[in-house]
Tab-separated table of C-alpha atoms in Angstrom:
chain	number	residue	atom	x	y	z
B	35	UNK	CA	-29.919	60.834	-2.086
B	36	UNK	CA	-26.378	62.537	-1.356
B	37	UNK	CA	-23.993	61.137	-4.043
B	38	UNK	CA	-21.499	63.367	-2.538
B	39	UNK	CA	-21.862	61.030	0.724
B	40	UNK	CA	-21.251	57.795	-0.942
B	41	UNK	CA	-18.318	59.323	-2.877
B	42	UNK	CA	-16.918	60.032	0.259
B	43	UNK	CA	-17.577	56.886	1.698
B	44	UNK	CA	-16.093	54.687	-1.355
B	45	UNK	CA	-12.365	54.797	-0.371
B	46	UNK	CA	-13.181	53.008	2.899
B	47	UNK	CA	-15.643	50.706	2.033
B	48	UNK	CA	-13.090	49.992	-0.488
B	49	UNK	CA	-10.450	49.166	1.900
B	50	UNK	CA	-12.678	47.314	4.198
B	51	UNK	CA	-12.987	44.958	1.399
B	52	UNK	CA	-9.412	44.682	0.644
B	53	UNK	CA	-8.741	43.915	4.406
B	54	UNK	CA	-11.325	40.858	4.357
B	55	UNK	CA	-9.184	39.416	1.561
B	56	UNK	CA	-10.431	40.955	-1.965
B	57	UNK	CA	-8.195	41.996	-4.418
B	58	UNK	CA	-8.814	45.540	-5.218
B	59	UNK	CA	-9.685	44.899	-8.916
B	60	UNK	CA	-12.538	42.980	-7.585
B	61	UNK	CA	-13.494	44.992	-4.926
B	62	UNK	CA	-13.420	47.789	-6.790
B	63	UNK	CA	-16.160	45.930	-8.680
B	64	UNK	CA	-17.946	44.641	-5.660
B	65	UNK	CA	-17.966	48.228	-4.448
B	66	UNK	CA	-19.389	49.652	-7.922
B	67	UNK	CA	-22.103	47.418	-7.499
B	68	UNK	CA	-23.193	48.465	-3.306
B	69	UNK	CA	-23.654	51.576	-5.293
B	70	UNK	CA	-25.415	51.113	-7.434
B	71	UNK	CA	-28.141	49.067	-5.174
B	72	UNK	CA	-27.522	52.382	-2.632
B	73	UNK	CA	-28.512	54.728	-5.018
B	74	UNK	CA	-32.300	52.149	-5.414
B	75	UNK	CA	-32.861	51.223	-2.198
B	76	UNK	CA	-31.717	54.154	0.170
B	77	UNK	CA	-33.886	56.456	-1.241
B	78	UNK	CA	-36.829	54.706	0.016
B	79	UNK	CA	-35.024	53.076	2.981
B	80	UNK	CA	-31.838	55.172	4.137
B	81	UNK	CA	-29.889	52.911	6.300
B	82	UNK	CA	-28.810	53.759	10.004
B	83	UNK	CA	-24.993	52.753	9.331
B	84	UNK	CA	-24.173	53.702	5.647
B	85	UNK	CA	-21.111	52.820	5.728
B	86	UNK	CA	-21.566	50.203	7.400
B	87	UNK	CA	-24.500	48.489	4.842
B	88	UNK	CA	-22.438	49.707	2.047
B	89	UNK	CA	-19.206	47.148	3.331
B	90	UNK	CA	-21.946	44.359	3.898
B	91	UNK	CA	-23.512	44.901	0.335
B	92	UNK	CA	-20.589	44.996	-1.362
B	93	UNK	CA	-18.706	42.226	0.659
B	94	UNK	CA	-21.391	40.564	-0.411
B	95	UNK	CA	-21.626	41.088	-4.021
B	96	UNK	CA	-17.458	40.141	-3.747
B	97	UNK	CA	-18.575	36.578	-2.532
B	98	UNK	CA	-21.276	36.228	-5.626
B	99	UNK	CA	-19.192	37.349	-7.964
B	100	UNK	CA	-16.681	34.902	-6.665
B	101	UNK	CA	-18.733	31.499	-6.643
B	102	UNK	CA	-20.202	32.924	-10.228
B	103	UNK	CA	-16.325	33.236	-11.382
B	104	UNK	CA	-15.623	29.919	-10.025
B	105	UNK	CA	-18.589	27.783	-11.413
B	106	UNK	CA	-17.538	29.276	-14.942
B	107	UNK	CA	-13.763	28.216	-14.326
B	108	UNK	CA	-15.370	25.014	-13.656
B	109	UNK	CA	-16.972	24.559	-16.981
B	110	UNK	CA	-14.899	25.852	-18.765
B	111	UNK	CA	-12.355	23.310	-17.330
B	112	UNK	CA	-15.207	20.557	-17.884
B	113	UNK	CA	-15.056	22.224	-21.877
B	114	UNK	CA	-12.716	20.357	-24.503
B	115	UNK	CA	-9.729	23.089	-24.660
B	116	UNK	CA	-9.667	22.628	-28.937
B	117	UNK	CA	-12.856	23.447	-30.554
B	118	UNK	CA	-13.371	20.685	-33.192
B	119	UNK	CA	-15.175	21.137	-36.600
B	120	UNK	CA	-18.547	21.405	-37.467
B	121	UNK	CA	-21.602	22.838	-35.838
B	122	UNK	CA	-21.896	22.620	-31.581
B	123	UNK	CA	-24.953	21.485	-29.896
B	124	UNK	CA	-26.661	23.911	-28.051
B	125	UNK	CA	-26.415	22.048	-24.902
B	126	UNK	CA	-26.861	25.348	-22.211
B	127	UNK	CA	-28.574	28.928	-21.804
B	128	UNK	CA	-25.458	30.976	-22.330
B	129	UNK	CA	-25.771	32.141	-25.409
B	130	UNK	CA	-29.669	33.544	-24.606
B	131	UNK	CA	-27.919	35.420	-21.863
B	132	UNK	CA	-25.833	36.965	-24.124
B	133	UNK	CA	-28.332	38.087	-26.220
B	134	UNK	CA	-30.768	39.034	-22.928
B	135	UNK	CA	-28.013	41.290	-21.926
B	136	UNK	CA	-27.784	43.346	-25.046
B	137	UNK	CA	-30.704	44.474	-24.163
B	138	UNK	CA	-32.237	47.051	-26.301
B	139	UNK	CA	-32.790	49.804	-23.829
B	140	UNK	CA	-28.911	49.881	-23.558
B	141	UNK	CA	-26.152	51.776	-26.120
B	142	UNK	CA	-24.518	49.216	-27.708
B	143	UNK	CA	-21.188	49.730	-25.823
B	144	UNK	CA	-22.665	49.701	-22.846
B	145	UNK	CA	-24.458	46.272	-23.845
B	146	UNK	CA	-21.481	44.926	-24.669
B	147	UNK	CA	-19.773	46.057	-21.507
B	148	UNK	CA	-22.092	44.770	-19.273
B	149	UNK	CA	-22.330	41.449	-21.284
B	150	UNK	CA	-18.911	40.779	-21.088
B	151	UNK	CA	-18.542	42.120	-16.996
B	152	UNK	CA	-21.836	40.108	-15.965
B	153	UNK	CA	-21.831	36.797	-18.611
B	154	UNK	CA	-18.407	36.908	-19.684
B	155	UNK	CA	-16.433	37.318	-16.718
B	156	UNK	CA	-14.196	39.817	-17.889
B	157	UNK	CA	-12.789	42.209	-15.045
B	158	UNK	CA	-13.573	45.530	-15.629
B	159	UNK	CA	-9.789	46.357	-16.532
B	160	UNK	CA	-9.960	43.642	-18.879
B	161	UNK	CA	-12.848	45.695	-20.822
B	162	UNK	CA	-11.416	48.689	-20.506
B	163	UNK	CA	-8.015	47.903	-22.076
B	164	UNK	CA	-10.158	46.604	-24.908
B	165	UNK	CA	-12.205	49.485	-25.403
B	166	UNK	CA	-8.843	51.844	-24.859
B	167	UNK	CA	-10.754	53.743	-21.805
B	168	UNK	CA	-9.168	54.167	-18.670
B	169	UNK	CA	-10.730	51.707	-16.088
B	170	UNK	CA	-12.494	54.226	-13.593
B	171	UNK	CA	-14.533	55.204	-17.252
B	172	UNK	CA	-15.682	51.723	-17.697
B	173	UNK	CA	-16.805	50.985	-14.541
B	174	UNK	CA	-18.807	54.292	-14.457
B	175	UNK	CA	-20.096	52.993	-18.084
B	176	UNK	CA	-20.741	49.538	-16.383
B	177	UNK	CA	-22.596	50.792	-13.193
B	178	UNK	CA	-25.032	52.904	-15.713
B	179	UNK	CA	-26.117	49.775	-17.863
B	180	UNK	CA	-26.818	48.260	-14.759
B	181	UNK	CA	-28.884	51.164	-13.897
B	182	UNK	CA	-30.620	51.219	-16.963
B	183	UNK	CA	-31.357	47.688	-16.869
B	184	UNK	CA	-32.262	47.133	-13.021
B	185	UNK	CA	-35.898	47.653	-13.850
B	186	UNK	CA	-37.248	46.249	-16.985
B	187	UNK	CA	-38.131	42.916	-18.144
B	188	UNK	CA	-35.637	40.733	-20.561
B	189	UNK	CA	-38.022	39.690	-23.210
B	190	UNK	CA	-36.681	41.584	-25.337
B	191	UNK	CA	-33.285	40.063	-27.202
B	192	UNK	CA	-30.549	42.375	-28.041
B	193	UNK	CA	-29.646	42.504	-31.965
B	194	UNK	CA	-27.347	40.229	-33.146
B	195	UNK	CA	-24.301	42.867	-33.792
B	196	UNK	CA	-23.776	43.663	-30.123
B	197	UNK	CA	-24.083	40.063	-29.364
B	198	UNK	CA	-21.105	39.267	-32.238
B	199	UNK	CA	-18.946	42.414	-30.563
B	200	UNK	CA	-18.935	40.424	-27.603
B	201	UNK	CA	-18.020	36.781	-28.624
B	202	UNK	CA	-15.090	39.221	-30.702
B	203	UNK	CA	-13.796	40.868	-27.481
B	204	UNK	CA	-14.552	37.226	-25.275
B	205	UNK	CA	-12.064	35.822	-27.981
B	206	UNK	CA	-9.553	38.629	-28.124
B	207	UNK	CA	-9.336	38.267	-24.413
B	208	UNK	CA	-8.947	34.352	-24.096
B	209	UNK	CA	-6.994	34.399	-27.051
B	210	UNK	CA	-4.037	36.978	-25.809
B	211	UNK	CA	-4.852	37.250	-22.454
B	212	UNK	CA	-4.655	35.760	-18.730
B	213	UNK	CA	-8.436	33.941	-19.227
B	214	UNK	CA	-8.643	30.991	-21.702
B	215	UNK	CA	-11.508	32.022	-22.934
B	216	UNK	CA	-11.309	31.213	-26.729
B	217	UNK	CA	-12.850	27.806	-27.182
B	218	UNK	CA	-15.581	28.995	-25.303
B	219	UNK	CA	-16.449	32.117	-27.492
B	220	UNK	CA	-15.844	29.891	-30.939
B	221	UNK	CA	-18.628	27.347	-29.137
B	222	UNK	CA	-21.448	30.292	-28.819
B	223	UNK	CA	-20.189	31.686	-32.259
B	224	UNK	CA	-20.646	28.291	-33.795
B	225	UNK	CA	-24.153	28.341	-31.787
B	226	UNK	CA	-24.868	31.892	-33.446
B	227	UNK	CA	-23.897	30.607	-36.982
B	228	UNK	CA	-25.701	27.629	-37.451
B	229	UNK	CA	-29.253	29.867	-35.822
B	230	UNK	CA	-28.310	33.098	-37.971
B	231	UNK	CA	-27.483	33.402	-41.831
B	232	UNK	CA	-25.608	36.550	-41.882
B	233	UNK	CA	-22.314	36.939	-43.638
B	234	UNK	CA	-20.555	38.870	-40.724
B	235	UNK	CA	-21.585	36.367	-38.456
B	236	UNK	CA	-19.912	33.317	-40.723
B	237	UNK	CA	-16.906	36.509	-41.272
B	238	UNK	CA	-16.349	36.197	-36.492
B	239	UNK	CA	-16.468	32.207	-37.064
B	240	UNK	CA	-13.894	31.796	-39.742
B	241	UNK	CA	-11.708	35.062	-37.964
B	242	UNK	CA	-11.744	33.145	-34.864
B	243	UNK	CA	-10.966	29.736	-36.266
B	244	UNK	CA	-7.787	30.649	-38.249
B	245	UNK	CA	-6.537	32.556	-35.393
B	246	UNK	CA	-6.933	30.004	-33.178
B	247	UNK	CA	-5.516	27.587	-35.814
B	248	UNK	CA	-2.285	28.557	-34.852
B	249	UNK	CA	-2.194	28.504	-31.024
B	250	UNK	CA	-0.229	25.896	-30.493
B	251	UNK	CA	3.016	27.827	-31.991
B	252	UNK	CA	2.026	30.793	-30.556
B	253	UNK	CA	4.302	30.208	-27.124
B	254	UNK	CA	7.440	28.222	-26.971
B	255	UNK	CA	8.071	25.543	-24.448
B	256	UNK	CA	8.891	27.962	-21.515
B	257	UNK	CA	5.804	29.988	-22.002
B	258	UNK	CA	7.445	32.616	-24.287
B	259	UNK	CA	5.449	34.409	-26.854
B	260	UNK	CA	6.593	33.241	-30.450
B	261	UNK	CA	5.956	35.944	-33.342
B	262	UNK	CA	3.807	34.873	-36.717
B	263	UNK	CA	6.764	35.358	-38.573
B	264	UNK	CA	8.898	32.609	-36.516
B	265	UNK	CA	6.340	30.399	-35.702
B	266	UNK	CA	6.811	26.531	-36.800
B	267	UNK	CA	3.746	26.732	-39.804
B	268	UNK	CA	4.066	22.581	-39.322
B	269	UNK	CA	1.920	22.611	-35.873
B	270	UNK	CA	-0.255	24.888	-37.410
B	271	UNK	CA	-4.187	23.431	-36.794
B	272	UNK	CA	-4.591	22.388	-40.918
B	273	UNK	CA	-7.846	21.524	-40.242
B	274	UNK	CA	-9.180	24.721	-38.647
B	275	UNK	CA	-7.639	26.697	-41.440
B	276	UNK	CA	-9.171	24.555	-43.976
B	277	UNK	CA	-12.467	25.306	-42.486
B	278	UNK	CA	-12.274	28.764	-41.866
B	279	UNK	CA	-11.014	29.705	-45.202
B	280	UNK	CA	-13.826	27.673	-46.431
B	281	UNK	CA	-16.361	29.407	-44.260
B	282	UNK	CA	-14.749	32.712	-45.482
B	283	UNK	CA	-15.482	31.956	-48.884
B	284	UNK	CA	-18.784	31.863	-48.559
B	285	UNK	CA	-19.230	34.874	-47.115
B	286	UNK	CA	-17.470	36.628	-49.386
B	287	UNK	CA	-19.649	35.273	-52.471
B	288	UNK	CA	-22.479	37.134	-51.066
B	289	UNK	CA	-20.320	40.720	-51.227
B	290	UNK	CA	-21.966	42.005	-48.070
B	291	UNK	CA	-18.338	43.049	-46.613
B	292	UNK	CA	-18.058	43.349	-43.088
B	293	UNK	CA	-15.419	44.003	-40.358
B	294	UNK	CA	-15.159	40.178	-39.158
B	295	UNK	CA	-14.701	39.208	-43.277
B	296	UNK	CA	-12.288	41.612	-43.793
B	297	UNK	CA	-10.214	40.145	-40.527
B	298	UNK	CA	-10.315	37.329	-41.220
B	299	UNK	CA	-9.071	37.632	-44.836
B	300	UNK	CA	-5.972	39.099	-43.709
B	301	UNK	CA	-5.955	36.296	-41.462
B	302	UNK	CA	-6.517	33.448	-44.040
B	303	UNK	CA	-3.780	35.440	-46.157
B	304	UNK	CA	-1.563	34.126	-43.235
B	305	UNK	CA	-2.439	31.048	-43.228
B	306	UNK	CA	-2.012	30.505	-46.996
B	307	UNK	CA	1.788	31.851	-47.030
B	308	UNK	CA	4.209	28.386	-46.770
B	309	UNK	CA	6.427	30.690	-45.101
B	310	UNK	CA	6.504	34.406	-43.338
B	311	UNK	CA	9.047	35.771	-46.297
B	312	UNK	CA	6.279	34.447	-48.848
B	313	UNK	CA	3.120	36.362	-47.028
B	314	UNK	CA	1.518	38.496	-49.653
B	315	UNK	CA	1.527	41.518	-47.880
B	316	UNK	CA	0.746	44.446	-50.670
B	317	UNK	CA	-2.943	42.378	-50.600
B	318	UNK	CA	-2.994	42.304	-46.708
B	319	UNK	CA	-2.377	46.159	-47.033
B	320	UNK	CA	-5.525	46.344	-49.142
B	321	UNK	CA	-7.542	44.506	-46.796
B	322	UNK	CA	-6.228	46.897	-44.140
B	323	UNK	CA	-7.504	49.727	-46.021
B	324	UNK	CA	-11.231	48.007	-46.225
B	325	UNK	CA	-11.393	47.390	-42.535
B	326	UNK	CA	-10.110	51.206	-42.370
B	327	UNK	CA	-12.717	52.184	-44.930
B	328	UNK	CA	-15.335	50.138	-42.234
B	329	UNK	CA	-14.319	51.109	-38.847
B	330	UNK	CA	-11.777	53.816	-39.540
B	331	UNK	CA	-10.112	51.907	-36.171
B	332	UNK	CA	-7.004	53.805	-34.786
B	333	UNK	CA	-5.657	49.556	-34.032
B	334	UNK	CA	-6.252	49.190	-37.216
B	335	UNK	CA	-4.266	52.199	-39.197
B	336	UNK	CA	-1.580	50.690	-36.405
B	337	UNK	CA	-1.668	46.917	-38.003
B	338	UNK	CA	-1.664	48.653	-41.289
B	339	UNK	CA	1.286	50.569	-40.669
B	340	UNK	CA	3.252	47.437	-40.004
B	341	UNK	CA	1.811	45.550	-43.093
B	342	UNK	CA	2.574	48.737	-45.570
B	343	UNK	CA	6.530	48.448	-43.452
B	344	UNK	CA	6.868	45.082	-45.024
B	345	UNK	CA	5.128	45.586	-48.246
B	346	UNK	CA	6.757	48.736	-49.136
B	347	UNK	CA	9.789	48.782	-46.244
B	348	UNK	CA	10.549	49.729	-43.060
B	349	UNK	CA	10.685	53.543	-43.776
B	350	UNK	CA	7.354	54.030	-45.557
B	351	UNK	CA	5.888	51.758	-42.546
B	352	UNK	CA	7.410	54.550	-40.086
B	353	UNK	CA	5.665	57.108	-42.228
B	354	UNK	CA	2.431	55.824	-41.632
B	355	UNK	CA	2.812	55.438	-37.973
B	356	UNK	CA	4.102	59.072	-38.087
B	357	UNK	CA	0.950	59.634	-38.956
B	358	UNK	CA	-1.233	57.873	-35.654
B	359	UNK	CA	-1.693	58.941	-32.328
B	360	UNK	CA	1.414	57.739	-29.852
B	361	UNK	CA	-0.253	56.528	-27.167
B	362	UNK	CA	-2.314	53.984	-29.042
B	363	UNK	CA	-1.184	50.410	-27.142
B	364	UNK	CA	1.651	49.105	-28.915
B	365	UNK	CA	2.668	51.920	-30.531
B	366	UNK	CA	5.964	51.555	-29.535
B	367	UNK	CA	6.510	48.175	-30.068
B	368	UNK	CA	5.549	48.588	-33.473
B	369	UNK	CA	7.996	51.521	-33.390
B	370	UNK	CA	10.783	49.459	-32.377
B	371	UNK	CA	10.291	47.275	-34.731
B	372	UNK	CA	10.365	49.539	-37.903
B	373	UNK	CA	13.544	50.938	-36.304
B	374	UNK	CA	14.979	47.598	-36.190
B	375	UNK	CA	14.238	46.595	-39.695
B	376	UNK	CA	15.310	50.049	-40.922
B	377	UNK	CA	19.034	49.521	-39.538
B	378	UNK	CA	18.960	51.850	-36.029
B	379	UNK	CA	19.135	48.947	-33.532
B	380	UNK	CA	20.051	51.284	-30.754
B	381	UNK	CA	16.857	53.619	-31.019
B	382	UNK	CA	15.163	50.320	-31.438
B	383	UNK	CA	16.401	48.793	-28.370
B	384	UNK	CA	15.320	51.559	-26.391
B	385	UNK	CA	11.907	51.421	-27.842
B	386	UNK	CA	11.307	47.786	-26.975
B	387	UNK	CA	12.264	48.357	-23.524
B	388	UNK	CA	10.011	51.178	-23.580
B	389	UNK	CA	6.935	49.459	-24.699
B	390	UNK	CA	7.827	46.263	-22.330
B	391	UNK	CA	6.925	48.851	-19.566
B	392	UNK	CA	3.703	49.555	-20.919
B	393	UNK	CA	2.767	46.198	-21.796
B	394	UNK	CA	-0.002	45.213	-19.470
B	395	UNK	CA	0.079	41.304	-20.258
B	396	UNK	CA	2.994	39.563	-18.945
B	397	UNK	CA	4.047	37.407	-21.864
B	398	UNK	CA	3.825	40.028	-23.921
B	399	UNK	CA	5.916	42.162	-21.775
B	400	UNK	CA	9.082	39.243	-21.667
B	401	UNK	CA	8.884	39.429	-25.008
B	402	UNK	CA	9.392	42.995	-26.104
B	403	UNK	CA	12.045	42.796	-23.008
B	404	UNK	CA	14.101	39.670	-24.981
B	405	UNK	CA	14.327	41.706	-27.855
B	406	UNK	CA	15.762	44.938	-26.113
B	407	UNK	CA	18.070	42.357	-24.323
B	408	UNK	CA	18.943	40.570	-27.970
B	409	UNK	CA	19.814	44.165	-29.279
B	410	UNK	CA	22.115	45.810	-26.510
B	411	UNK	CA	24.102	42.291	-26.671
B	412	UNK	CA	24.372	42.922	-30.198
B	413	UNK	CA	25.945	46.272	-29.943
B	414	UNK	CA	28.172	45.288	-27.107
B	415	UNK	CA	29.950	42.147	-28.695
């Protein structure tokens, strides 16, 4: 097999797919795919036209990946959008496919990147900007758990870590990004909780329900994003907090700390404060230095440089993020907003118009460029 031929040949079967109608996220994808199934069959069966099968392979894997994309956006429109309390009834196979495809002949990254590519419906940028890769990486990282995969039997359940990594990611992504996505991962979470007594798994349950307590004053009535600390704490969900603090509690009693416990006590922390200037944020530092102590996460010394800015001020905050790699996502949002507390609105201004260009989600991206905007009409009044 000459890989050098179908790396020469992926630009234009790339574009032949973009000039049928694909967009090129999903071609790329598509294409990734005709690749893969190249490198099994044509070794046995070279093809007359490679080219040629390669745009009809991966045109069609476009149109399955398609009708698979719209049957989920289906359900999940047939779904309740608010997750209510108590345990869900296992009423459909997704969850065993989640746990098929963390298959134990994969790494667990790669599990959970094909889990969330082939079950979750995550584009492959989508996984990338999660795992902080650039997207060429994860599609290479995708196309070899495929690989690995394309010939064994799934009778053998992944463990139930990589499966919880995913439902955390699924979440992250519906909860902050351009899929809705979160009731659907607290459903299989609530499906893995009441089938599993671990204290990590009860720790993802009562993260994702006090995060997604607060949705509903998460974006103002034009769409905007509203920060924690000026969100109306009256349309907070009362209910979900009440049940994920409870949850919480129990896991804690049985001091097996995890990464999802720790989150979500900073979380329920949060919840707990009547108002933002009341948040108790010298014992959300120290919960920041557990998860730090667990994952040693660069996101997470980020977080933690905020919380130590507001427990100890904004200049022993901008010591800390002195301290972290700049290029880290966010970096300079949290930047400009040290600056701004510290008293430099100019330098802070230009940082929030700096990270609005790098934000890659759209509300996000308004919102750091409303602040820049709020500053430079400050200094020019």
């Amino acid at each position: 097999m000459d890989e050098v031929l179908l790396r020469s040949l992926t630009p234009g079967v790339l574009a032949a797919l973009v000039r049928r109608g694909a967009d090129f996220a999903a071609a790329e994808d598509a294409v990734q795919d005709a690749l893969v199934e190249a490198l099994r069959v044509w070794p046995a069966d070279p093809p007359h036209d490679a080219k040629g099968w390669l745009v009809t392979v991966a045109w069609r894997k476009f149109l399955d990946a398609t009708r698979a994309d719209t049957a989920r956006r289906r359900r999940e429109d047939r779904a309740e959008e608010e997750p209510v309390p108590g345990p869900s009834p296992a009423g459909d196979d997704t969850l065993q496919l989640y746990f098929l495809c963390a298959h134990p002949s994969l790494s667990p990254a790669s599990a959970v990147a094909l889990t969330l590519r082939a079950v979750g419906g995550l584009t492959t940028r989508q996984i990338a900007a999660a795992y902080l890769v650039p997207e060429a990486t994860m599609a290479q990282r995708i196309s070899r758990a495929k690989r690995t995969v394309s010939g064994v039997r799934f009778d053998r359940p992944g463990d139930v870590a990589t499966v919880l990594r995913v439902l955390y990611l699924v979440f992250n992504e519906g909860y902050s990004g351009d899929v809705d996505l979160a009731a659907e991962a607290i459903r299989l979470t609530r499906q893995v909780a009441a089938a599993v007594d671990h204290p990590e798994v009860a720790g993802l349950l009562a993260l994702m329900l006090l995060h997604h307590a607060r949705r509903a004053a998460r974006t103002a009535s034009d769409g905007s994003l509203v920060p924690l600390a000026e969100q109306d704490r009256g349309r907070w969900d009362t209910a979900l907090i009440a049940e994920g603090v409870g949850i919480l509690q129990a896991a804690l009693a049985r001091d097996r700390l995890g990464e999802f416990q720790a989150q979500a006590a900073i979380a329920a922390l949060h919840a707990d404060a009547p108002t933002a200037g009341e948040t108790d944020w010298v014992q959300i530092t120290e919960w920041y230095d557990e998860l730090i102590r667990l994952t040693d996460s660069p996101v997470v010394r980020l977080n933690r440089a905020v919380a130590v800015g507001e427990a100890d001020g904004p200049r022993a905050g901008l010591a800390e993020l002195a301290k972290l790699d700049a290029s880290l996502p966010r970096y300079t949002a949290v930047a400009a907003y040290l600056h701004e507390r510290d008293g430099d609105p100019d330098k802070a201004a230009r940082l929030y118009a700096e990270a609005a260009h790098k934000a890659t989600n759209l509300a996000e991206r308004d919102h750091l460029t409303r602040q820049a905007a709020r500053l430079n009409a400050r200094r020019d009044r």
